[in-house]
XYZ file of C-alpha atoms in Angstrom:
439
model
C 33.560 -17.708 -260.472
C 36.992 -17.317 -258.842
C 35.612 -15.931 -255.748
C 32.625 -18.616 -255.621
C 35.116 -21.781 -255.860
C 37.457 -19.854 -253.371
C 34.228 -19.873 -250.938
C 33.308 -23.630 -252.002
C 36.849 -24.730 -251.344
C 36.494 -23.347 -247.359
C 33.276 -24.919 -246.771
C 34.397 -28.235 -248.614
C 37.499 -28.526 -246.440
C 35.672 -27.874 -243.164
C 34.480 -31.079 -242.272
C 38.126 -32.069 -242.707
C 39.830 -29.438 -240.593
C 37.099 -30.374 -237.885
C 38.498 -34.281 -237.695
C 42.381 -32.707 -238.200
C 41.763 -30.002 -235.126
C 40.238 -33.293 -233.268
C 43.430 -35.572 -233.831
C 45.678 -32.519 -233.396
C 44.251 -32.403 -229.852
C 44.197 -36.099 -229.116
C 47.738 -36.270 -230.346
C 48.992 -33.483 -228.098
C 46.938 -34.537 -224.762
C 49.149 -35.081 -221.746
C 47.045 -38.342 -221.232
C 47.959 -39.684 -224.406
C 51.474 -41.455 -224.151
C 51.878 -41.117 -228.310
C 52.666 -37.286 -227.115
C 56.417 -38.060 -225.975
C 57.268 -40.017 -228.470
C 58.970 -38.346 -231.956
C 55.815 -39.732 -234.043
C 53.211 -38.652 -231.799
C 54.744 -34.571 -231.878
C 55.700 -35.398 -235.638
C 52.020 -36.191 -236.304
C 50.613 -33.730 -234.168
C 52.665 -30.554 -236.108
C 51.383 -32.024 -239.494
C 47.726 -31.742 -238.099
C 48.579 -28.259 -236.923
C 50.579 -27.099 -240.095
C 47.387 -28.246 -241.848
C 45.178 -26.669 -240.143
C 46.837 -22.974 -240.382
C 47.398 -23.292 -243.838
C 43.751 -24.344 -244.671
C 41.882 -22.036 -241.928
C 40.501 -18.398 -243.025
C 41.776 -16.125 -240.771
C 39.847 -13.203 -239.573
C 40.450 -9.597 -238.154
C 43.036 -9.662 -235.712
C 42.296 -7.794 -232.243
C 44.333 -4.514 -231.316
C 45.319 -6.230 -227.968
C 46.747 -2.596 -226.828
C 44.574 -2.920 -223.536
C 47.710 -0.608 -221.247
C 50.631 1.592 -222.100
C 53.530 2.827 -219.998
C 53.946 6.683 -219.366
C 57.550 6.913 -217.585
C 57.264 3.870 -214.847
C 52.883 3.961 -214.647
C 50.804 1.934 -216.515
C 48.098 3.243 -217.838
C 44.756 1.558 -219.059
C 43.845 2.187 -222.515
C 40.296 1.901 -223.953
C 39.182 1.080 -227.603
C 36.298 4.178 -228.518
C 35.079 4.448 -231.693
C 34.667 8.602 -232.528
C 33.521 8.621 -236.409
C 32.113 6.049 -238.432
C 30.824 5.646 -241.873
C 29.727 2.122 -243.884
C 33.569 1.629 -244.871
C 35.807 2.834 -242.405
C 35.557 3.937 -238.631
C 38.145 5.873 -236.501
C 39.276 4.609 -233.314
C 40.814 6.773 -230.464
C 42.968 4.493 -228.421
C 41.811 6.230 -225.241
C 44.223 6.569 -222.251
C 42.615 7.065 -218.536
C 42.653 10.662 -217.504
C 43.178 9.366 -214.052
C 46.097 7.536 -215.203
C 47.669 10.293 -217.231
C 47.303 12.952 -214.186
C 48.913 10.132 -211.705
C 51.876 9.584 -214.374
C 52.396 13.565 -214.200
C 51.911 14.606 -210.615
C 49.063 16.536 -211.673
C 45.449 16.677 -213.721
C 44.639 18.944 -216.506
C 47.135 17.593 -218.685
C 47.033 15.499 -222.215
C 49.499 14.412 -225.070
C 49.806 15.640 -228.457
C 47.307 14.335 -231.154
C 48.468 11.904 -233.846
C 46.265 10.552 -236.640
C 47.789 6.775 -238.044
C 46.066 6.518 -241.389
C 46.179 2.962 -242.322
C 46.404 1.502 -245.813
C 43.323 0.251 -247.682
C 45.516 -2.590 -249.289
C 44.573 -5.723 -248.541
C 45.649 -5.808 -244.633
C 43.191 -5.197 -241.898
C 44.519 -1.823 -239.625
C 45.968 -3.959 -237.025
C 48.910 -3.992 -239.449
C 50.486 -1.128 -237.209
C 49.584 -2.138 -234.009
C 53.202 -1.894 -233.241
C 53.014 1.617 -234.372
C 50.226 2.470 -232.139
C 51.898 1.074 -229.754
C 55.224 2.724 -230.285
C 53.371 6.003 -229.713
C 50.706 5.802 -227.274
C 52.797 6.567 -224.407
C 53.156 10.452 -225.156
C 50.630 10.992 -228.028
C 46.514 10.667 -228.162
C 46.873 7.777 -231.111
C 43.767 8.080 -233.520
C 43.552 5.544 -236.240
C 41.397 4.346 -239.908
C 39.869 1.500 -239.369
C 39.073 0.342 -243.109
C 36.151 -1.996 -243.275
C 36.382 -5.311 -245.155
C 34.176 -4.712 -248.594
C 32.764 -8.231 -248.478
C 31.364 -7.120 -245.010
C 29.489 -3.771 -246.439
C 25.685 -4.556 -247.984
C 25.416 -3.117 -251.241
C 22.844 -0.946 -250.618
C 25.505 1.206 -248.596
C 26.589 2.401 -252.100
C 30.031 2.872 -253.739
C 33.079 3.412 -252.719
C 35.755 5.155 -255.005
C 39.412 6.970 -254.798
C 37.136 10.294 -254.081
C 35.252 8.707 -251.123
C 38.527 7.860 -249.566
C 39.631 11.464 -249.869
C 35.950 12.971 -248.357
C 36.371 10.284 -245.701
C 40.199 11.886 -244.708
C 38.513 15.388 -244.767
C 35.989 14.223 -242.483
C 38.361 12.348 -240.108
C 40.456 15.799 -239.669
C 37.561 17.922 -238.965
C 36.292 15.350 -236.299
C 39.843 15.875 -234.785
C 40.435 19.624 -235.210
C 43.387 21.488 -236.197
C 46.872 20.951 -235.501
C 46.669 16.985 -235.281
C 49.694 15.166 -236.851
C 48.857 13.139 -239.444
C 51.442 9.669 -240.420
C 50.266 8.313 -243.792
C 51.780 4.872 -244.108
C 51.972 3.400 -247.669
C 48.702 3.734 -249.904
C 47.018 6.487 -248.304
C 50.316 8.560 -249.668
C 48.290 10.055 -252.519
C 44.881 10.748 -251.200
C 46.186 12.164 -247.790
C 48.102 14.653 -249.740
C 45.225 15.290 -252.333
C 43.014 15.637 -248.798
C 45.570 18.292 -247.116
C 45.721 20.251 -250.190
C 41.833 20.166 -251.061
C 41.492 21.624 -247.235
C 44.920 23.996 -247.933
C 43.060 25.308 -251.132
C 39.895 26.066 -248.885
C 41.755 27.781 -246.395
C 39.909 25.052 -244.169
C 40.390 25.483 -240.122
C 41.066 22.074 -239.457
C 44.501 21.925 -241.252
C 46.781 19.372 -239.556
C 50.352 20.698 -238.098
C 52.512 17.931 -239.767
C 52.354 15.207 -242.393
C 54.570 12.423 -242.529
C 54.151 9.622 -245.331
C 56.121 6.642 -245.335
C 56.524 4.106 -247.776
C 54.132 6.309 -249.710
C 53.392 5.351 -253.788
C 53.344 9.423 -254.535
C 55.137 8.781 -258.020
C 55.450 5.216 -258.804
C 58.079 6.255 -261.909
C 61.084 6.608 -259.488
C 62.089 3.262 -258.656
C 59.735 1.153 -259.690
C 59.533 -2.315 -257.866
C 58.157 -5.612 -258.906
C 54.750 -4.423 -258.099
C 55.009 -0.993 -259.943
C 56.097 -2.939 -262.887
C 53.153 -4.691 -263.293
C 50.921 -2.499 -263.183
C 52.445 -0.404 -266.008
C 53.139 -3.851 -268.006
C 49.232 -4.730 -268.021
C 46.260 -2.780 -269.324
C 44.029 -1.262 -267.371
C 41.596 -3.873 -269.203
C 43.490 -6.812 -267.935
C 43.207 -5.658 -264.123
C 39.626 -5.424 -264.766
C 38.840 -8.166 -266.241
C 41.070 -10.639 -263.769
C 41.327 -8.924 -260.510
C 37.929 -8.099 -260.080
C 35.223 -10.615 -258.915
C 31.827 -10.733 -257.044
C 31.257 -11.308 -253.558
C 29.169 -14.614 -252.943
C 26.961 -15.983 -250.447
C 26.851 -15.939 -247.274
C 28.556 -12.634 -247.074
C 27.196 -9.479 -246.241
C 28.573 -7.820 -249.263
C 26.770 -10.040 -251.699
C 27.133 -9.366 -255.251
C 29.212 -6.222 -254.592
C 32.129 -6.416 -256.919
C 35.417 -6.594 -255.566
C 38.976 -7.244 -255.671
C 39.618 -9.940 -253.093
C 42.104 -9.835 -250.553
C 43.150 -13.425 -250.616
C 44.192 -12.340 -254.547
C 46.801 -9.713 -253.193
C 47.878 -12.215 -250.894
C 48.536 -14.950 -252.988
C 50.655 -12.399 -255.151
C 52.497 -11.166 -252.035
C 53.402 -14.811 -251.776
C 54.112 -15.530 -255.046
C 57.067 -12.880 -255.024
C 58.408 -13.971 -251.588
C 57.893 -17.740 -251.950
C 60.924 -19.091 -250.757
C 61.003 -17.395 -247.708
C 57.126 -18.496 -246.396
C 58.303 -22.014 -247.905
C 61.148 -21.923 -245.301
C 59.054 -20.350 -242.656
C 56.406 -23.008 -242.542
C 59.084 -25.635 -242.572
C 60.896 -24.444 -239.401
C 57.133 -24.023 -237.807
C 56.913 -27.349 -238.454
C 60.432 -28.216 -236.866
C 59.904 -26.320 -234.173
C 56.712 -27.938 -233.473
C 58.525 -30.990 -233.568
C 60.994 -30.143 -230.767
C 58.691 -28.548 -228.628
C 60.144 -25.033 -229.323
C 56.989 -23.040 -228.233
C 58.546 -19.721 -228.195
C 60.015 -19.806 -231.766
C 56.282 -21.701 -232.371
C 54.248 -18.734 -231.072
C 56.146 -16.392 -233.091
C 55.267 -18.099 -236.094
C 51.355 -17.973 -235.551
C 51.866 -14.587 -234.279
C 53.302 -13.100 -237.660
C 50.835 -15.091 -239.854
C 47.686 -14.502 -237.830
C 48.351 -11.310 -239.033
C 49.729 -11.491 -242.193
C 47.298 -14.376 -243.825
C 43.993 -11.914 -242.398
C 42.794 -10.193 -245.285
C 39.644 -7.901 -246.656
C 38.868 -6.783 -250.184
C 38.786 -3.811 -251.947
C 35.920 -2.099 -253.722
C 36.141 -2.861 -257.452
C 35.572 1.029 -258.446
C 38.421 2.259 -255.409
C 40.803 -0.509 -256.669
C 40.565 0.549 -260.398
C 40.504 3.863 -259.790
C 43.587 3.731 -257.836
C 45.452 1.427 -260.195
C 44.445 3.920 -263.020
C 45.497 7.215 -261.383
C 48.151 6.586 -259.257
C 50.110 3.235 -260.620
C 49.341 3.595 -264.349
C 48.503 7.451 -265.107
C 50.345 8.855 -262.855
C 47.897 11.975 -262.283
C 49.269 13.282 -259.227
C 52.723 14.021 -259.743
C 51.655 15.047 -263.238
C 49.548 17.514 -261.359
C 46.445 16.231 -263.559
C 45.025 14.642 -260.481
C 41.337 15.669 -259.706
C 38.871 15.593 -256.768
C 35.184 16.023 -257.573
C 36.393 17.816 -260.324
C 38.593 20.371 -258.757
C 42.155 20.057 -259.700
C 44.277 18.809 -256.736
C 47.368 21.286 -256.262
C 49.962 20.787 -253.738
C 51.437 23.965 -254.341
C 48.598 25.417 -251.948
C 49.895 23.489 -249.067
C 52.006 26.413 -246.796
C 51.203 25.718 -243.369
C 51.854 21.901 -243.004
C 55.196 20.698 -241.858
C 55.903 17.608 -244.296
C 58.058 14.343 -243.431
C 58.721 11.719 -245.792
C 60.260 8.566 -244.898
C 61.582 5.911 -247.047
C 63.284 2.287 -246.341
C 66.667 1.786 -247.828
C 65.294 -2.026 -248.736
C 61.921 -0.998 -249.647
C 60.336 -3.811 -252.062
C 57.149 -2.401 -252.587
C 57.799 2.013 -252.499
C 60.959 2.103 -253.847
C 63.370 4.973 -253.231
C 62.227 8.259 -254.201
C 58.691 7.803 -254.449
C 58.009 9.022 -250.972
C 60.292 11.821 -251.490
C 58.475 13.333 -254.626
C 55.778 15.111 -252.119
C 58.798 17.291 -251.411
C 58.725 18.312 -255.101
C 55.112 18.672 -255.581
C 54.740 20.749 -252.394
C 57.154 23.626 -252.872
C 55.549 26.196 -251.303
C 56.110 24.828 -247.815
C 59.002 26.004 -246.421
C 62.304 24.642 -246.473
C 62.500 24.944 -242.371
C 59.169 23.165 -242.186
C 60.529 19.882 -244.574
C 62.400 16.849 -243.727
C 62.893 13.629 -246.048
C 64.706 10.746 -243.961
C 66.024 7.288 -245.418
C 66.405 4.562 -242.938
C 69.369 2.139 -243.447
C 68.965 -1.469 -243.159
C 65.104 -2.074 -244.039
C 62.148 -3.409 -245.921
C 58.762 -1.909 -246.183
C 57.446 -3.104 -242.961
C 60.536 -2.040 -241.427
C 59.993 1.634 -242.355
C 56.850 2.065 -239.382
C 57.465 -1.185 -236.954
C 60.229 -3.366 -235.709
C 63.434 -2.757 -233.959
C 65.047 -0.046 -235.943
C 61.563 1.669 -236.280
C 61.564 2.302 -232.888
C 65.203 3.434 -232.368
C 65.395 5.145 -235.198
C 62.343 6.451 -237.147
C 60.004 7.179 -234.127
C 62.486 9.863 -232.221
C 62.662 11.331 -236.103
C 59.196 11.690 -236.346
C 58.771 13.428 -233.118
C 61.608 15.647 -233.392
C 60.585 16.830 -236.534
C 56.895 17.273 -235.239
C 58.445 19.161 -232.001
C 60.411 21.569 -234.251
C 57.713 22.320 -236.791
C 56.017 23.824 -233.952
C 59.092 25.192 -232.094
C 58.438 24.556 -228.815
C 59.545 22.385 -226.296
C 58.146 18.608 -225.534
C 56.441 19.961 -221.928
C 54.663 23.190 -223.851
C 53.186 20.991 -226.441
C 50.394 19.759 -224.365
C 46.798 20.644 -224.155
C 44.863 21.267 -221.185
C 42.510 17.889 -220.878
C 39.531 19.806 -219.739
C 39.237 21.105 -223.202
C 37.455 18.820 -226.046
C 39.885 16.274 -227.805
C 37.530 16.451 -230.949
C 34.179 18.041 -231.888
C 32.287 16.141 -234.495
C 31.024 18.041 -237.371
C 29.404 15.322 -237.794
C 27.140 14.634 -235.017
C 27.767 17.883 -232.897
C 28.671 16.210 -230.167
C 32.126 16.999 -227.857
């Protein structure tokens, strides 16, 4: 019923954010002398602080429409490669013409590099600073993880082992040797994916994994959010996170947890400081601080957009990985194969943590050191950055000084070679779809 008054509550308030949006405009009109006086702006940021807090927001775009390679711009192209009823992968294309201009010469291309986003509430946009970070001198691939209220339940289920299949997949579509950054919840079933494919001697093996913020073993350090999972029942996430999708959505009557449920906790815990945010929006409205304004929306366009969570991947992944703790136990299985890290030889592995880290605390990352101890020392690097949260660890300031060069020395080195022989030839096929058997 949650989810139902949740949807009633939007369509009541409508009406009401229609004649709001109205005065908001009226109220800010150049033609309307009320606008440069103190009540008239006053008036006009309550209509707007109104609105954005009452508004559902909706997938944010990527935006990433050019990139700069040395002093050229580059255009950049959206292009969907793979795609299955809960997740798609999107190759943030660069123009060959572009790329041969920016290097005095054709036939040349960047290094692969696979973002896997996390299936936790946020849409993939989440990192578009990421992707942005690294388009200049890498082909950026990246999950696109489909809202579950958007999925028709005919499409079926969609469970921790799906997740993994659907990594497998990805890989294979790329090829071997791809780099492959795992930030936050895909921690567990990246690794579980690398070491199926490691078991079965697969082709496709990436070169490096990197996992930051990863949950890999929630029992080091555990944060508010580790907490309470292990302080409630598997029963009581059940019965009150889980509820079913209502009209008019696609996903009708598929059970789900909802996004706007994760967000309201995410809140909870950092009330204060969204309290104090919205208040200097509202100031700044006020004083006609646009700048400091735009910022504001920018953060919580993306922030307050949300999708849910099938019921049986949520569970599943509350049961195994925040509660049972199956993977570090080594009791973690895959269509009922036992998932072994120890096979993993031949994949460089990064970990990454933030020194501030609220929701991966310290340590947790670093246990897929432990688990994978049959990868060389040579080919292993665990980095802690100073100074920073969770979102810290892959965007912002510090991310790019600091973790990004990281990341690509340690990718550089794993292969041993230098930056200008770690390209491929771009005449030969970026990816071959198993799938379709297309190039």
């Amino acid at each position: 019923m949650l989810y139902h008054a949740y949807e009633l509550n939007h369509a009541a308030l409508a009406p009401l954010r229609e004649a709001v949006e109205f005065n908001k405009r009226y109220l800010e009109s150049p033609y309307n002398p009320a606008s440069y006086t103190l009540f008239g702006r006053t008036a006009a940021a309550a209509c707007d602080l109104f609105e954005s807090m009452t508004r559902r927001y909706s997938k944010p775009l990527w935006g990433l429409n050019s990139t700069l390679v040395g002093d050229i711009e580059i255009a950049v192209q959206e292009r969907v490669i793979w795609e299955k009823p809960f997740c798609r992968l999107l190759h943030f294309e660069r123009s060959r013409e572009g790329l041969a201009k920016a290097h005095g010469k054709a036939g040349w291309t960047h290094p692969r590099l696979l973002l896997v986003a996390p299936l936790s509430g946020h849409y993939a946009t989440l990192l578009r600073g990421t992707v942005d970070a690294f388009l200049s001198e890498y082909e950026v691939y990246v999950t696109e993880w489909t809202d579950a209220r958007e999925v028709p339940l005919s499409e079926g289920r969609f469970d921790l082992n799906d997740y993994i299949d659907y990594i497998i997949e990805m890989i294979e579509v790329l090829g071997p040797d791809i780099h492959i950054i795992s930030i936050c919840q895909p921690g567990p079933p990246v690794l579980a994916a690398v070491a199926v494919m490691s078991e079965q001697d697969n082709e496709s093996l990436p070169s490096t994994m990197t996992f930051m913020g990863s949950p890999i073993d929630t029992r080091l350090s555990p944060t508010t959010p580790n907490k309470i999972a292990m302080e409630r029942s598997f029963d009581w996430f059940k019965d009150n996170m889980i509820y079913t999708v209502p009209w008019p959505n696609k996903g009708i009557m598929r059970r789900v947890y909802p996004g706007f449920l994760q967000l309201s906790g995410f809140i909870t815990m950092n009330q204060d400081r969204h309290v104090t945010a919205h208040n200097k929006y509202f100031e700044h409205l006020v004083e006609g601080d646009c700048d400091s304004a735009q910022r504001h929306r920018d953060f919580y366009n993306e922030y307050l957009a949300v999708l849910d969570l099938t019921e049986e991947f949520y569970l599943q992944t509350i049961s195994d990985i925040f509660q049972e703790h199956r993977l570090p136990k080594g009791e973690f299985m895959h269509r009922g194969q036992l998932v072994q890290p120890s096979k993993i030889t031949k994949v460089g592995l990064m970990t990454i943590e933030g020194e501030n880290d609220d929701i991966s605390g310290i340590g947790q990352t670093q246990a897929a050191h432990t688990l994978c101890v049959n990868i060389p020392q040579e080919s292993q690097l665990d980095y802690i950055q100073t100074g920073v949260g969770h979102y810290g660890v892959f965007s912002g300031r510090r991310f790019r000084a600091n973790v990004k060069p990281k990341i690509e020395d340690f990718m550089l080195k794993h292969f041993d070679v230098k930056r200008e022989n770690h390209f491929q030839k771009a005449n030969e096929p970026l990816f071959f779809s198993k799938t379709n058997g297309h190039l």
